[in-house]
CSV table of C-alpha atoms in Angstrom, one decimal:
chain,number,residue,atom,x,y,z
A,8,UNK,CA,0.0,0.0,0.0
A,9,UNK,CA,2.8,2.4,0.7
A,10,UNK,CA,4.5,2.0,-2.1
A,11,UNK,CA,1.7,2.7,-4.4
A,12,UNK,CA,1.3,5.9,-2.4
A,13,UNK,CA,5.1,7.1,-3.1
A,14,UNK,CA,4.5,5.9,-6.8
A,15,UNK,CA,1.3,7.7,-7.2
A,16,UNK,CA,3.0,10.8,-5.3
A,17,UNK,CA,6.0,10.6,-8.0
A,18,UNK,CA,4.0,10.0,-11.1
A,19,UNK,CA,1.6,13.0,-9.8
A,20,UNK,CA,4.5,15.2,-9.0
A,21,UNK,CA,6.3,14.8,-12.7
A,22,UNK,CA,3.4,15.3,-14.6
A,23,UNK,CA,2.6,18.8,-12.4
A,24,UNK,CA,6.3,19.2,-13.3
A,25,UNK,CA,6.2,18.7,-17.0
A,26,UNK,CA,2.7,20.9,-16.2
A,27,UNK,CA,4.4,23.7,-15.4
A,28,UNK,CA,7.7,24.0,-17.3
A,29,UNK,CA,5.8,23.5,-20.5
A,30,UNK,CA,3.6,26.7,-19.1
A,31,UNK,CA,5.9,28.9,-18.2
A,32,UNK,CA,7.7,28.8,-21.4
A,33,UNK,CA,4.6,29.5,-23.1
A,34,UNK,CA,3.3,31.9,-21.0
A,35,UNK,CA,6.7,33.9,-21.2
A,36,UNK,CA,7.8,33.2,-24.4
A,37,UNK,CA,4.4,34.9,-26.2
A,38,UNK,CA,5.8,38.7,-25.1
A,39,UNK,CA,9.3,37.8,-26.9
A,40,UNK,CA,8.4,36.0,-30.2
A,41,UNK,CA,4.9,38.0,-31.4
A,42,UNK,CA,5.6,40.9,-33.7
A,43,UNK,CA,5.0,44.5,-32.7
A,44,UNK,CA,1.2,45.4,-34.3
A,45,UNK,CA,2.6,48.3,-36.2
A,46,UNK,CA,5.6,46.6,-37.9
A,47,UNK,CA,6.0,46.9,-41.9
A,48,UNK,CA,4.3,44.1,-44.1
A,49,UNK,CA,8.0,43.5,-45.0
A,50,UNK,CA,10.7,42.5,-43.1
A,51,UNK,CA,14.2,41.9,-44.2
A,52,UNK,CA,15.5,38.3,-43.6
A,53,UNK,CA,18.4,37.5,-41.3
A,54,UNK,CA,20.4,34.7,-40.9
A,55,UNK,CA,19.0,31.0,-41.5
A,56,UNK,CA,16.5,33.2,-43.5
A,57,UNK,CA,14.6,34.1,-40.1
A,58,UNK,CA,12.3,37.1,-40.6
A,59,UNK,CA,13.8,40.0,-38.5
A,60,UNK,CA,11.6,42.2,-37.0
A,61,UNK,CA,12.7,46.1,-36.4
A,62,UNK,CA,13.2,46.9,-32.8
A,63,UNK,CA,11.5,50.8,-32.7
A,64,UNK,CA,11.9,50.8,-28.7
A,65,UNK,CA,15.2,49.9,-28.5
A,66,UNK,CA,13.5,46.7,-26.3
A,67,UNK,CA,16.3,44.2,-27.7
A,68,UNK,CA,18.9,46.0,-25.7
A,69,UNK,CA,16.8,46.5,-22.7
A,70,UNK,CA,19.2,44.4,-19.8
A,71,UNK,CA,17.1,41.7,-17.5
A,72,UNK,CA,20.2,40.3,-15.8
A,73,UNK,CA,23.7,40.1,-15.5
A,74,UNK,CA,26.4,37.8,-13.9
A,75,UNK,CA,29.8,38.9,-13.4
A,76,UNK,CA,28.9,42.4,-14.3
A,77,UNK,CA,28.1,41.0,-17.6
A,78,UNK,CA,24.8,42.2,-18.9
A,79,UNK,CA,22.2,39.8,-20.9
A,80,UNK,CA,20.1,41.6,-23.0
A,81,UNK,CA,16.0,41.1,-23.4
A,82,UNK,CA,17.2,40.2,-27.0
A,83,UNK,CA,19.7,37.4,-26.6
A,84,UNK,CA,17.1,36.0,-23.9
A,85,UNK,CA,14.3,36.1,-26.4
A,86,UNK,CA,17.0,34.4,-29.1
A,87,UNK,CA,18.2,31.8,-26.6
A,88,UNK,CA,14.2,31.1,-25.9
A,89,UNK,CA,13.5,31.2,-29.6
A,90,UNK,CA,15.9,28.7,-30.2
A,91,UNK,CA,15.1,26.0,-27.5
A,92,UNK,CA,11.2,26.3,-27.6
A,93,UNK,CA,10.6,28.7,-30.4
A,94,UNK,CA,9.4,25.3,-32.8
A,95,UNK,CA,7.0,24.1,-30.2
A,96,UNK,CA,5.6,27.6,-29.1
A,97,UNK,CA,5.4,28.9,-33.1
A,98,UNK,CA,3.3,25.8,-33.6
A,99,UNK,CA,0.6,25.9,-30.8
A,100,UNK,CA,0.0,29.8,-32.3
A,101,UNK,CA,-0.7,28.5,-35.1
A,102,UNK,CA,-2.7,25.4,-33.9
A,103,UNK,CA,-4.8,27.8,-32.3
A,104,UNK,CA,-4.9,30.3,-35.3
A,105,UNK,CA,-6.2,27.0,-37.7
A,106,UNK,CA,-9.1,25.8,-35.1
A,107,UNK,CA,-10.6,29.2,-35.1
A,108,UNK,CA,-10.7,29.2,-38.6
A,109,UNK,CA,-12.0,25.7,-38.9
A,110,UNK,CA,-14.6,26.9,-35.8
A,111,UNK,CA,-15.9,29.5,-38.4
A,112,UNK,CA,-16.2,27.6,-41.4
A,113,UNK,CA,-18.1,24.7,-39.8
A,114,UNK,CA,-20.4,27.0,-37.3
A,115,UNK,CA,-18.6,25.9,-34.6
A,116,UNK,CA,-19.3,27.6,-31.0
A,117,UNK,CA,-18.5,26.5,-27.6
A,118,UNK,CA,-22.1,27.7,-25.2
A,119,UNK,CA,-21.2,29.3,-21.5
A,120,UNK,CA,-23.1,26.2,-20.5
A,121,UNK,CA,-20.5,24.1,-22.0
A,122,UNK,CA,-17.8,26.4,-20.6
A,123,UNK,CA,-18.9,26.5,-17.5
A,124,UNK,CA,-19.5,22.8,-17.4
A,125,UNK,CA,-15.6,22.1,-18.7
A,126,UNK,CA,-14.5,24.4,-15.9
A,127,UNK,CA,-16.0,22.4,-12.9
A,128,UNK,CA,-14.8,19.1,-14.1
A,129,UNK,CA,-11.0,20.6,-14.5
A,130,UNK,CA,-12.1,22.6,-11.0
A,131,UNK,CA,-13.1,19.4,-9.0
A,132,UNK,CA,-9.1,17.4,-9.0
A,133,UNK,CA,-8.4,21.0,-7.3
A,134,UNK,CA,-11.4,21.7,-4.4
A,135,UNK,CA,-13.0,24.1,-6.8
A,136,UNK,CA,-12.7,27.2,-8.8
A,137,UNK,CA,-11.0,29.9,-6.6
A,138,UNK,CA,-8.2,27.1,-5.5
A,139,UNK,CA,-8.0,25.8,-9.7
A,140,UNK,CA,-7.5,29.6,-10.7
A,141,UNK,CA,-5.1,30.0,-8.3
A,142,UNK,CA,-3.3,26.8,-9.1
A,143,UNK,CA,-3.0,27.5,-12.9
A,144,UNK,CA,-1.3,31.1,-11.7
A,145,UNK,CA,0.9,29.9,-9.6
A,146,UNK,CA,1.9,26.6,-11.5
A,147,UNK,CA,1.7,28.1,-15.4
A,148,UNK,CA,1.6,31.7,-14.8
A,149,UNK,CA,-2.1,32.1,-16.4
A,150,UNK,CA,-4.4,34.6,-15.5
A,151,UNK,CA,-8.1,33.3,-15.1
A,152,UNK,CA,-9.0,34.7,-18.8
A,153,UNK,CA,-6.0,33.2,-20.1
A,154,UNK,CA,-7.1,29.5,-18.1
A,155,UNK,CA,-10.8,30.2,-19.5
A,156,UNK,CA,-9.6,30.7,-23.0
A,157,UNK,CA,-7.2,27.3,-23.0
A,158,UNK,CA,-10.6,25.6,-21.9
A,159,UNK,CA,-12.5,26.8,-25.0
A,160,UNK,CA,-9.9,26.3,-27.2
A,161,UNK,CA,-9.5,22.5,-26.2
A,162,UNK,CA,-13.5,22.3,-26.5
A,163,UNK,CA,-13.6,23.8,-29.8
A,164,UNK,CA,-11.0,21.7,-30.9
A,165,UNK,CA,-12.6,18.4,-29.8
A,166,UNK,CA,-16.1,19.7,-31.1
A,167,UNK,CA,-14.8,19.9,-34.3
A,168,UNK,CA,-13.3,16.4,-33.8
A,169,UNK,CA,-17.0,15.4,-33.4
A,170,UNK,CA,-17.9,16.7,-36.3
A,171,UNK,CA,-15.9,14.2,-38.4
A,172,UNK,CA,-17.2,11.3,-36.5
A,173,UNK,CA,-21.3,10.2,-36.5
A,174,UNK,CA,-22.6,8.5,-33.7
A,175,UNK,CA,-25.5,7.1,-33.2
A,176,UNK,CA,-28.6,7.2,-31.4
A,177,UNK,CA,-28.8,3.3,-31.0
A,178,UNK,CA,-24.5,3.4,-30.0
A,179,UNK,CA,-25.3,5.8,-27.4
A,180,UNK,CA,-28.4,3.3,-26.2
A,181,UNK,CA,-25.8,0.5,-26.4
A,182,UNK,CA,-23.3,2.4,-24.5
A,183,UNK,CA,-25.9,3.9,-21.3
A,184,UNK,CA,-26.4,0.2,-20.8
A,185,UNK,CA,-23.2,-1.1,-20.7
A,186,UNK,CA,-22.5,1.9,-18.4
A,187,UNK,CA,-25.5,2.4,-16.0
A,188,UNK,CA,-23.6,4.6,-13.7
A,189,UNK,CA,-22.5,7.0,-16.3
A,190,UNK,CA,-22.7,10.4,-15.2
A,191,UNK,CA,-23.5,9.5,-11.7
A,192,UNK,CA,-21.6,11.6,-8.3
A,193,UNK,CA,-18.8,10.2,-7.6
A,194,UNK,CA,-18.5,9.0,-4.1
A,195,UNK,CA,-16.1,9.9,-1.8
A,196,UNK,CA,-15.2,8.4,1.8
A,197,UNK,CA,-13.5,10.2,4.6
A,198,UNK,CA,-11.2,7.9,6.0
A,199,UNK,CA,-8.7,7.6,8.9
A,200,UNK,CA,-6.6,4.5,9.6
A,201,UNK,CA,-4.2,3.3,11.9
A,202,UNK,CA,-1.9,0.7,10.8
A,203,UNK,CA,-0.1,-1.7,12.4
A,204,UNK,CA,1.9,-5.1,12.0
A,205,UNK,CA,-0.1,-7.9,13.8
A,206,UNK,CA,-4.3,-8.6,14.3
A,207,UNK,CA,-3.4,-8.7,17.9
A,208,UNK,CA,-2.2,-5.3,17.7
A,209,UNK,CA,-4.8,-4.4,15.7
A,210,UNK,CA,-7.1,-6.0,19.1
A,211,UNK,CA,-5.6,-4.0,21.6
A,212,UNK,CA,-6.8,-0.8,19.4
A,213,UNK,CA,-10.1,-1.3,19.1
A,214,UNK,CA,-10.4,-2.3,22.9
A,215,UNK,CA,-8.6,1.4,23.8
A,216,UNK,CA,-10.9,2.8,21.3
A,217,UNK,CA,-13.7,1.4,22.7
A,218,UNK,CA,-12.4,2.6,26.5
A,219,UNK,CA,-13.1,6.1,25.1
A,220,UNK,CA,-8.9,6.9,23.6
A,221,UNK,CA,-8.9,9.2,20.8
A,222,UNK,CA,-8.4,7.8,17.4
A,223,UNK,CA,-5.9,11.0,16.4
A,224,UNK,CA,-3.8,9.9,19.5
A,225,UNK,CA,-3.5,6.3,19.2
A,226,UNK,CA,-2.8,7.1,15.1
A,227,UNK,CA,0.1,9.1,16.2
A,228,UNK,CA,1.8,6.8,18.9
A,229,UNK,CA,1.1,3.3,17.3
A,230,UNK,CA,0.8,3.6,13.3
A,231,UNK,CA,3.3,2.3,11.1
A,232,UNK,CA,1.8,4.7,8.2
A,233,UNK,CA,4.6,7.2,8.3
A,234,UNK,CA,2.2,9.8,6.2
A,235,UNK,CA,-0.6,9.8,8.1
A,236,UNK,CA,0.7,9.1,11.9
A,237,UNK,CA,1.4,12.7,12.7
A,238,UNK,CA,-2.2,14.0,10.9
A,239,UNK,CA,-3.9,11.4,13.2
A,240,UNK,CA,-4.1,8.8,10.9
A,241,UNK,CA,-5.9,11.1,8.4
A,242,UNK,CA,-6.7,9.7,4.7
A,243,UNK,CA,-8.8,12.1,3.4
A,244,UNK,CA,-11.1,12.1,1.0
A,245,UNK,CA,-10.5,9.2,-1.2
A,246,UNK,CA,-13.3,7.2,-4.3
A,247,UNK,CA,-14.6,4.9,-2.6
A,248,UNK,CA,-12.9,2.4,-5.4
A,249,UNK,CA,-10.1,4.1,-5.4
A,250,UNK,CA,-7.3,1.4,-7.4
A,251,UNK,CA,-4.6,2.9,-5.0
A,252,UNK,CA,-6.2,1.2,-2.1
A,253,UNK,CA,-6.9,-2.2,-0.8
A,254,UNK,CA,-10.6,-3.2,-2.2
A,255,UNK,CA,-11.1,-5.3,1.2
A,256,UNK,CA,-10.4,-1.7,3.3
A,257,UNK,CA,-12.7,0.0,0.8
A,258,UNK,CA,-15.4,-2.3,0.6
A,259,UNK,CA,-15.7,-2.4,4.6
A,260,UNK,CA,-15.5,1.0,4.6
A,261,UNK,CA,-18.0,1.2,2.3
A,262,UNK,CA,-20.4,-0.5,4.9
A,263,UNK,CA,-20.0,1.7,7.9
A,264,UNK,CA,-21.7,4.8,9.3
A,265,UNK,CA,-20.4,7.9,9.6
A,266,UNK,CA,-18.2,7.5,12.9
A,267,UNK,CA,-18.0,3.9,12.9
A,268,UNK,CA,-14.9,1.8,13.8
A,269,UNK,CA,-13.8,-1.8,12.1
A,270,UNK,CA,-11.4,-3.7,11.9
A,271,UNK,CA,-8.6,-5.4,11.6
A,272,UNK,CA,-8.4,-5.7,7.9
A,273,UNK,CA,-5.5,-7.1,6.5
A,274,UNK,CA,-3.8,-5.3,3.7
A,275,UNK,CA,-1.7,-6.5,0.9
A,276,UNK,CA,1.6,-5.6,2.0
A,277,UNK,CA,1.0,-7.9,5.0
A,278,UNK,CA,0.2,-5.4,7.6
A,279,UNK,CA,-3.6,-4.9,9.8
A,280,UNK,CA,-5.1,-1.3,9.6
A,281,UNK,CA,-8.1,-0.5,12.1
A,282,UNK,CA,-10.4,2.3,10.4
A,283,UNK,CA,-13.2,5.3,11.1
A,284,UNK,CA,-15.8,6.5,8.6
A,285,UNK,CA,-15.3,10.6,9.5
A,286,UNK,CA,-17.7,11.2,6.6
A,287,UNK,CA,-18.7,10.9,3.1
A,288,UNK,CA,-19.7,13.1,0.4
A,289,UNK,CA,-21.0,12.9,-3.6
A,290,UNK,CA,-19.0,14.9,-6.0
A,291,UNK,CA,-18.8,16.2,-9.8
A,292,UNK,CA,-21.7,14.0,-11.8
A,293,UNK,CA,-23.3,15.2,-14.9
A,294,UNK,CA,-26.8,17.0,-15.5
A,295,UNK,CA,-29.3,13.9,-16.8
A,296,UNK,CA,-30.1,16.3,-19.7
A,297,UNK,CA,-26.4,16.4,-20.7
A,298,UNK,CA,-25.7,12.2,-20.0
A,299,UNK,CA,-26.7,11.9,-24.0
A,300,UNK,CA,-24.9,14.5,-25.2
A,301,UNK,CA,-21.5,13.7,-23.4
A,302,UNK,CA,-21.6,10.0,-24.2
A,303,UNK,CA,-22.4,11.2,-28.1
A,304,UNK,CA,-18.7,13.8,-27.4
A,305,UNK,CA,-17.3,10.6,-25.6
A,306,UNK,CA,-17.7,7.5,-28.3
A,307,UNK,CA,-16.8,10.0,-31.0
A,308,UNK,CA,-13.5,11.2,-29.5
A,309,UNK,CA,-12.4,7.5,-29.3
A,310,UNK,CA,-13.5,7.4,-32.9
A,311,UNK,CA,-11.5,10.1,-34.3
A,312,UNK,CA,-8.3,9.0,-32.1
A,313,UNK,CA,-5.9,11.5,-31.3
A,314,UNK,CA,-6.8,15.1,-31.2
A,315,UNK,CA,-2.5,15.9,-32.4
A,316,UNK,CA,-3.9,14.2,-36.0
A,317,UNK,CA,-6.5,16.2,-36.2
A,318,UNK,CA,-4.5,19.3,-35.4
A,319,UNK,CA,-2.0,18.5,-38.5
A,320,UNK,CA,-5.3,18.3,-40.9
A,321,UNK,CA,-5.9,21.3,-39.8
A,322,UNK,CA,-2.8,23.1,-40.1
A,323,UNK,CA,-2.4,21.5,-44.0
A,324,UNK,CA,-6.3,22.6,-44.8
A,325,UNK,CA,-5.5,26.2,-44.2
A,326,UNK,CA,-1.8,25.9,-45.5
A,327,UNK,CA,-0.2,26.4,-42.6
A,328,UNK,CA,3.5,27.7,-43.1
A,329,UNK,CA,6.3,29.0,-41.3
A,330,UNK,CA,8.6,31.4,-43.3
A,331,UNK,CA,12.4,30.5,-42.3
């Protein structure tokens, strides 16, 4: 069980990683590589036949650090940028740029219903909306307009994708069946645990517990769970079939009342863990007059595959080029 906590920790913390570095050079990069509004049709070309834009400000010389008492220039910082991300950033402008053409051509709109419905699902992983606009500026450096308008490019983009693939009324029938629960809450339980090596320790819990001792304290003194013995044994709010957790834990949680205690339960990594129900809550779900319509976006996204595919056709149907 541990382990699979540390893993889940690692792989969570390298994708926020990759998150945010990919962000930030984004987010940053824009000011340096767009072209002043009021620059000539007409630029002369530099080396590697790069377009060189005229510098009317003098903002190219403009220092933003120095080492040594050497100076580095807003200019060789924008050219050191340009050359490490300047392919990667040049191409999501003009992603962008070929979906909102494609949006126009094929009546394509995203609703402040469907907005607002794309921004509490991305809202939820984080608590809610303040804490996921807060997240996004302090992660990637995006204001809340700038996080609203990455959520309507990514559902333009996919709407269009569902344009080039039909479902069906009967697939969607098919589908709602084979997946009762579809758009249901999802449930959460509140759990703490104490976890120890033997059933007989396991005993000697429940009996203080049931001599009036306070689960928090007994968590700290006697559980092996090195992340949750200081927060009185403290899991959280976790699904309540969560893959990251033993199924024979969840499944008695599932059973007890709010401030029940059971146990022992053994656990796959051989040790016993004694547990509370502090609470339980429903979360997220989708309106029933939307279930049709998401399952119809769901089954038609699988259909058209990757979304990076469809972003080529698009950049070749309106002749995307870059000038170098």
């Amino acid at each position: 069980m541990r382990k699979d906590r540390v893993l889940r920790t690692v792989v969570i913390f390298q994708a926020i990683c990759l998150i945010v570095l990919t962000g930030l050079v984004v987010v940053k990069m824009l000011p340096l590589l767009q072209s002043d509004k009021d620059e000539p049709e007409a630029a002369p070309s530099g080396e590697n036949g790069l377009i060189e834009h005229p510098d009317p400000e003098g903002m190219d010389g403009q220092v933003v650090a120095s080492v040594g008492g050497v100076p580095i220039t807003r200019g060789e910082l924008a050219k050191e940028l340009y050359s490490l991300h300047g392919d990667a950033v040049l191409r999501q402008m003009l992603v962008r740029r070929a979906v909102m053409l494609e949006a126009d051509v094929q009546g394509v709109n995203v609703s402040k219903d469907e907005l607002n419905l794309a921004l509490a699902q991305a809202a939820e992983a984080y608590g809610g909306e303040e804490a996921y606009f807060e997240a996004m500026q302090e992660q990637l450096g995006m204001s809340k307009e700038q996080a609203m308008a990455e959520l309507n490019h990514h559902l333009l983009l996919e709407a269009i994708a569902i344009r080039e693939a039909a479902v069906t009324e009967d697939e969607i029938k098919d589908y709602l069946r084979q997946h009762p629960d579809y758009g249901e809450p999802r449930r959460e339980l509140h759990l703490n645990w104490i976890v120890v090596a033997s059933p007989s320790q396991a005993g000697d819990l429940l009996t203080w517990l049931g001599d009036g001792d306070g689960f928090a304290e007994l968590a700290a003194a006697y559980s092996q769970d090195e992340y949750t013995a200081d927060s009185g044994g403290d899991l959280g709010f976790i699904d309540e079939d969560d893959p990251f957790y033993d199924a024979a834990l969840l499944a008695e949680a599932r059973n007890l009342q709010v401030g029940d205690i059971a146990g022992p339960i053994f656990l796959e990594d051989g040790l016993y863990a004694v547990i509370r129900l502090a609470g339980r809550r429903s979360k997220g779900g989708i309106p029933p007059e939307r279930v049709k319509e998401m399952v119809r976006r769901e089954l038609a996204l699988q259909r058209v595959g990757s979304l990076s595919s469809l972003e080529e056709k698009l950049l070749a149907s309106h002749e995307a080029s870059i000038v170098k």
